Amino acid sequence: MTSTRFIITVIGIDKIGIVANITKVMADFNVNIVDISQTLMEDLFTMIMLAGVKDENFDLTAFQKAMSEEGEKLGVEVRVQHEDAFRFMHRI
């Protein structure tokens, strides 16, 4: 079984429940947090996670949709990118 990793970013105005609700969606899809960084800049909430799954048949599109929908409910922007695509886009 191979592992697939993703970069998940969450940005928006801070409010109660962002971490709880985002990680609930992740748990529903059996997505594990490998590393996490969270920062508050005044009332601006930012979080970036390296996350992974071990399911070869993982439905990335469904996961991205669920995370985006949860972000909309919370009033934050959630972006999920495959680690390879993220690294390719941010290489120098």
mmCIF file with all atom_site columns, C-alpha atoms in Angstrom:
data_model
loop_
_atom_site.group_PDB
_atom_site.id
_atom_site.type_symbol
_atom_site.label_atom_id
_atom_site.label_alt_id
_atom_site.label_comp_id
_atom_site.label_asym_id
_atom_site.label_entity_id
_atom_site.label_seq_id
_atom_site.pdbx_PDB_ins_code
_atom_site.Cartn_x
_atom_site.Cartn_y
_atom_site.Cartn_z
_atom_site.occupancy
_atom_site.B_iso_or_equiv
_atom_site.pdbx_formal_charge
_atom_site.auth_seq_id
_atom_site.auth_comp_id
_atom_site.auth_asym_id
_atom_site.auth_atom_id
_atom_site.pdbx_PDB_model_num
ATOM 1  C CA . MET A 1 1  ? 0.000   0.000  0.000  1.00 0.00 ? 1  MET A CA 1
ATOM 2  C CA . THR A 1 2  ? 1.410   3.386  -0.971 1.00 0.00 ? 2  THR A CA 1
ATOM 3  C CA . SER A 1 3  ? 1.018   6.653  0.859  1.00 0.00 ? 3  SER A CA 1
ATOM 4  C CA . THR A 1 4  ? -0.359  9.765  -0.791 1.00 0.00 ? 4  THR A CA 1
ATOM 5  C CA . ARG A 1 5  ? 0.315   13.166 0.754  1.00 0.00 ? 5  ARG A CA 1
ATOM 6  C CA . PHE A 1 6  ? -1.439  16.515 0.432  1.00 0.00 ? 6  PHE A CA 1
ATOM 7  C CA . ILE A 1 7  ? -0.839  20.122 1.406  1.00 0.00 ? 7  ILE A CA 1
ATOM 8  C CA . ILE A 1 8  ? -3.935  21.652 3.009  1.00 0.00 ? 8  ILE A CA 1
ATOM 9  C CA . THR A 1 9  ? -4.159  25.391 3.611  1.00 0.00 ? 9  THR A CA 1
ATOM 10 C CA . VAL A 1 10 ? -6.854  27.197 5.572  1.00 0.00 ? 10 VAL A CA 1
ATOM 11 C CA . ILE A 1 11 ? -7.051  31.002 5.639  1.00 0.00 ? 11 ILE A CA 1
ATOM 12 C CA . GLY A 1 12 ? -9.729  33.333 6.971  1.00 0.00 ? 12 GLY A CA 1
ATOM 13 C CA . ILE A 1 13 ? -11.017 35.379 9.861  1.00 0.00 ? 13 ILE A CA 1
ATOM 14 C CA . ASP A 1 14 ? -10.558 33.515 13.145 1.00 0.00 ? 14 ASP A CA 1
ATOM 15 C CA . LYS A 1 15 ? -13.591 31.986 14.812 1.00 0.00 ? 15 LYS A CA 1
ATOM 16 C CA . ILE A 1 16 ? -14.360 29.103 17.133 1.00 0.00 ? 16 ILE A CA 1
ATOM 17 C CA . GLY A 1 17 ? -14.538 25.699 15.465 1.00 0.00 ? 17 GLY A CA 1
ATOM 18 C CA . ILE A 1 18 ? -12.272 26.053 12.430 1.00 0.00 ? 18 ILE A CA 1
ATOM 19 C CA . VAL A 1 19 ? -9.772  23.391 13.495 1.00 0.00 ? 19 VAL A CA 1
ATOM 20 C CA . ALA A 1 20 ? -12.470 21.095 14.891 1.00 0.00 ? 20 ALA A CA 1
ATOM 21 C CA . ASN A 1 21 ? -14.617 21.192 11.761 1.00 0.00 ? 21 ASN A CA 1
ATOM 22 C CA . ILE A 1 22 ? -11.765 20.911 9.260  1.00 0.00 ? 22 ILE A CA 1
ATOM 23 C CA . THR A 1 23 ? -10.182 17.980 11.081 1.00 0.00 ? 23 THR A CA 1
ATOM 24 C CA . LYS A 1 24 ? -13.605 16.289 11.351 1.00 0.00 ? 24 LYS A CA 1
ATOM 25 C CA . VAL A 1 25 ? -13.840 16.227 7.549  1.00 0.00 ? 25 VAL A CA 1
ATOM 26 C CA . MET A 1 26 ? -10.296 14.879 7.406  1.00 0.00 ? 26 MET A CA 1
ATOM 27 C CA . ALA A 1 27 ? -11.172 12.111 9.861  1.00 0.00 ? 27 ALA A CA 1
ATOM 28 C CA . ASP A 1 28 ? -14.289 11.247 7.853  1.00 0.00 ? 28 ASP A CA 1
ATOM 29 C CA . PHE A 1 29 ? -11.999 10.588 4.856  1.00 0.00 ? 29 PHE A CA 1
ATOM 30 C CA . ASN A 1 30 ? -9.345  8.779  6.956  1.00 0.00 ? 30 ASN A CA 1
ATOM 31 C CA . VAL A 1 31 ? -6.810  11.521 6.258  1.00 0.00 ? 31 VAL A CA 1
ATOM 32 C CA . ASN A 1 32 ? -3.967  11.700 8.785  1.00 0.00 ? 32 ASN A CA 1
ATOM 33 C CA . ILE A 1 33 ? -2.152  14.900 9.818  1.00 0.00 ? 33 ILE A CA 1
ATOM 34 C CA . VAL A 1 34 ? 1.596   14.415 9.291  1.00 0.00 ? 34 VAL A CA 1
ATOM 35 C CA . ASP A 1 35 ? 2.621   17.955 10.247 1.00 0.00 ? 35 ASP A CA 1
ATOM 36 C CA . ILE A 1 36 ? 0.706   21.118 11.112 1.00 0.00 ? 36 ILE A CA 1
ATOM 37 C CA . SER A 1 37 ? 1.409   24.806 11.587 1.00 0.00 ? 37 SER A CA 1
ATOM 38 C CA . GLN A 1 38 ? -1.165  27.339 12.736 1.00 0.00 ? 38 GLN A CA 1
ATOM 39 C CA . THR A 1 39 ? -0.801  31.072 13.220 1.00 0.00 ? 39 THR A CA 1
ATOM 40 C CA . LEU A 1 40 ? -3.055  33.909 14.276 1.00 0.00 ? 40 LEU A CA 1
ATOM 41 C CA . MET A 1 41 ? -2.150  37.335 12.915 1.00 0.00 ? 41 MET A CA 1
ATOM 42 C CA . GLU A 1 42 ? -4.522  39.587 14.840 1.00 0.00 ? 42 GLU A CA 1
ATOM 43 C CA . ASP A 1 43 ? -7.884  38.161 13.721 1.00 0.00 ? 43 ASP A CA 1
ATOM 44 C CA . LEU A 1 44 ? -6.521  36.367 10.629 1.00 0.00 ? 44 LEU A CA 1
ATOM 45 C CA . PHE A 1 45 ? -6.353  32.580 11.027 1.00 0.00 ? 45 PHE A CA 1
ATOM 46 C CA . THR A 1 46 ? -3.843  30.637 8.934  1.00 0.00 ? 46 THR A CA 1
ATOM 47 C CA . MET A 1 47 ? -3.135  26.918 8.993  1.00 0.00 ? 47 MET A CA 1
ATOM 48 C CA . ILE A 1 48 ? -1.082  24.682 6.756  1.00 0.00 ? 48 ILE A CA 1
ATOM 49 C CA . MET A 1 49 ? -0.998  20.921 7.090  1.00 0.00 ? 49 MET A CA 1
ATOM 50 C CA . LEU A 1 50 ? 0.911   18.120 5.495  1.00 0.00 ? 50 LEU A CA 1
ATOM 51 C CA . ALA A 1 51 ? -1.575  15.258 5.454  1.00 0.00 ? 51 ALA A CA 1
ATOM 52 C CA . GLY A 1 52 ? -1.562  11.725 4.123  1.00 0.00 ? 52 GLY A CA 1
ATOM 53 C CA . VAL A 1 53 ? -3.682  8.715  3.282  1.00 0.00 ? 53 VAL A CA 1
ATOM 54 C CA . LYS A 1 54 ? -2.772  5.077  2.737  1.00 0.00 ? 54 LYS A CA 1
ATOM 55 C CA . ASP A 1 55 ? -5.758  4.207  0.560  1.00 0.00 ? 55 ASP A CA 1
ATOM 56 C CA . GLU A 1 56 ? -4.718  3.542  -3.042 1.00 0.00 ? 56 GLU A CA 1
ATOM 57 C CA . ASN A 1 57 ? -8.289  4.317  -4.156 1.00 0.00 ? 57 ASN A CA 1
ATOM 58 C CA . PHE A 1 58 ? -8.546  7.625  -2.287 1.00 0.00 ? 58 PHE A CA 1
ATOM 59 C CA . ASP A 1 59 ? -10.997 9.993  -3.981 1.00 0.00 ? 59 ASP A CA 1
ATOM 60 C CA . LEU A 1 60 ? -9.090  13.286 -3.979 1.00 0.00 ? 60 LEU A CA 1
ATOM 61 C CA . THR A 1 61 ? -11.844 15.124 -5.861 1.00 0.00 ? 61 THR A CA 1
ATOM 62 C CA . ALA A 1 62 ? -14.489 14.164 -3.276 1.00 0.00 ? 62 ALA A CA 1
ATOM 63 C CA . PHE A 1 63 ? -12.140 15.140 -0.437 1.00 0.00 ? 63 PHE A CA 1
ATOM 64 C CA . GLN A 1 64 ? -11.353 18.510 -2.041 1.00 0.00 ? 64 GLN A CA 1
ATOM 65 C CA . LYS A 1 65 ? -15.082 19.154 -2.514 1.00 0.00 ? 65 LYS A CA 1
ATOM 66 C CA . ALA A 1 66 ? -15.921 18.253 1.097  1.00 0.00 ? 66 ALA A CA 1
ATOM 67 C CA . MET A 1 67 ? -13.108 20.419 2.449  1.00 0.00 ? 67 MET A CA 1
ATOM 68 C CA . SER A 1 68 ? -14.108 23.353 0.242  1.00 0.00 ? 68 SER A CA 1
ATOM 69 C CA . GLU A 1 69 ? -17.757 23.046 1.304  1.00 0.00 ? 69 GLU A CA 1
ATOM 70 C CA . GLU A 1 70 ? -16.760 22.962 4.977  1.00 0.00 ? 70 GLU A CA 1
ATOM 71 C CA . GLY A 1 71 ? -14.588 26.023 4.422  1.00 0.00 ? 71 GLY A CA 1
ATOM 72 C CA . GLU A 1 72 ? -17.531 27.868 2.876  1.00 0.00 ? 72 GLU A CA 1
ATOM 73 C CA . LYS A 1 73 ? -19.685 27.037 5.921  1.00 0.00 ? 73 LYS A CA 1
ATOM 74 C CA . LEU A 1 74 ? -16.941 28.395 8.186  1.00 0.00 ? 74 LEU A CA 1
ATOM 75 C CA . GLY A 1 75 ? -16.219 31.457 6.051  1.00 0.00 ? 75 GLY A CA 1
ATOM 76 C CA . VAL A 1 76 ? -12.608 30.420 5.358  1.00 0.00 ? 76 VAL A CA 1
ATOM 77 C CA . GLU A 1 77 ? -10.740 29.390 2.223  1.00 0.00 ? 77 GLU A CA 1
ATOM 78 C CA . VAL A 1 78 ? -9.591  25.773 2.220  1.00 0.00 ? 78 VAL A CA 1
ATOM 79 C CA . ARG A 1 79 ? -7.284  24.488 -0.480 1.00 0.00 ? 79 ARG A CA 1
ATOM 80 C CA . VAL A 1 80 ? -6.152  20.859 -0.873 1.00 0.00 ? 80 VAL A CA 1
ATOM 81 C CA . GLN A 1 81 ? -3.312  20.087 -3.269 1.00 0.00 ? 81 GLN A CA 1
ATOM 82 C CA . HIS A 1 82 ? -1.429  16.872 -3.911 1.00 0.00 ? 82 HIS A CA 1
ATOM 83 C CA . GLU A 1 83 ? 2.079   17.285 -2.472 1.00 0.00 ? 83 GLU A CA 1
ATOM 84 C CA . ASP A 1 84 ? 3.731   16.709 -5.869 1.00 0.00 ? 84 ASP A CA 1
ATOM 85 C CA . ALA A 1 85 ? 1.619   19.426 -7.535 1.00 0.00 ? 85 ALA A CA 1
ATOM 86 C CA . PHE A 1 86 ? 2.279   21.827 -4.647 1.00 0.00 ? 86 PHE A CA 1
ATOM 87 C CA . ARG A 1 87 ? 6.039   21.281 -4.817 1.00 0.00 ? 87 ARG A CA 1
ATOM 88 C CA . PHE A 1 88 ? 6.070   21.640 -8.613 1.00 0.00 ? 88 PHE A CA 1
ATOM 89 C CA . MET A 1 89 ? 4.141   24.932 -8.445 1.00 0.00 ? 89 MET A CA 1
ATOM 90 C CA . HIS A 1 90 ? 6.460   26.348 -5.754 1.00 0.00 ? 90 HIS A CA 1
ATOM 91 C CA . ARG A 1 91 ? 9.845   25.269 -7.043 1.00 0.00 ? 91 ARG A CA 1
ATOM 92 C CA . ILE A 1 92 ? 12.460  27.826 -7.981 1.00 0.00 ? 92 ILE A CA 1
#
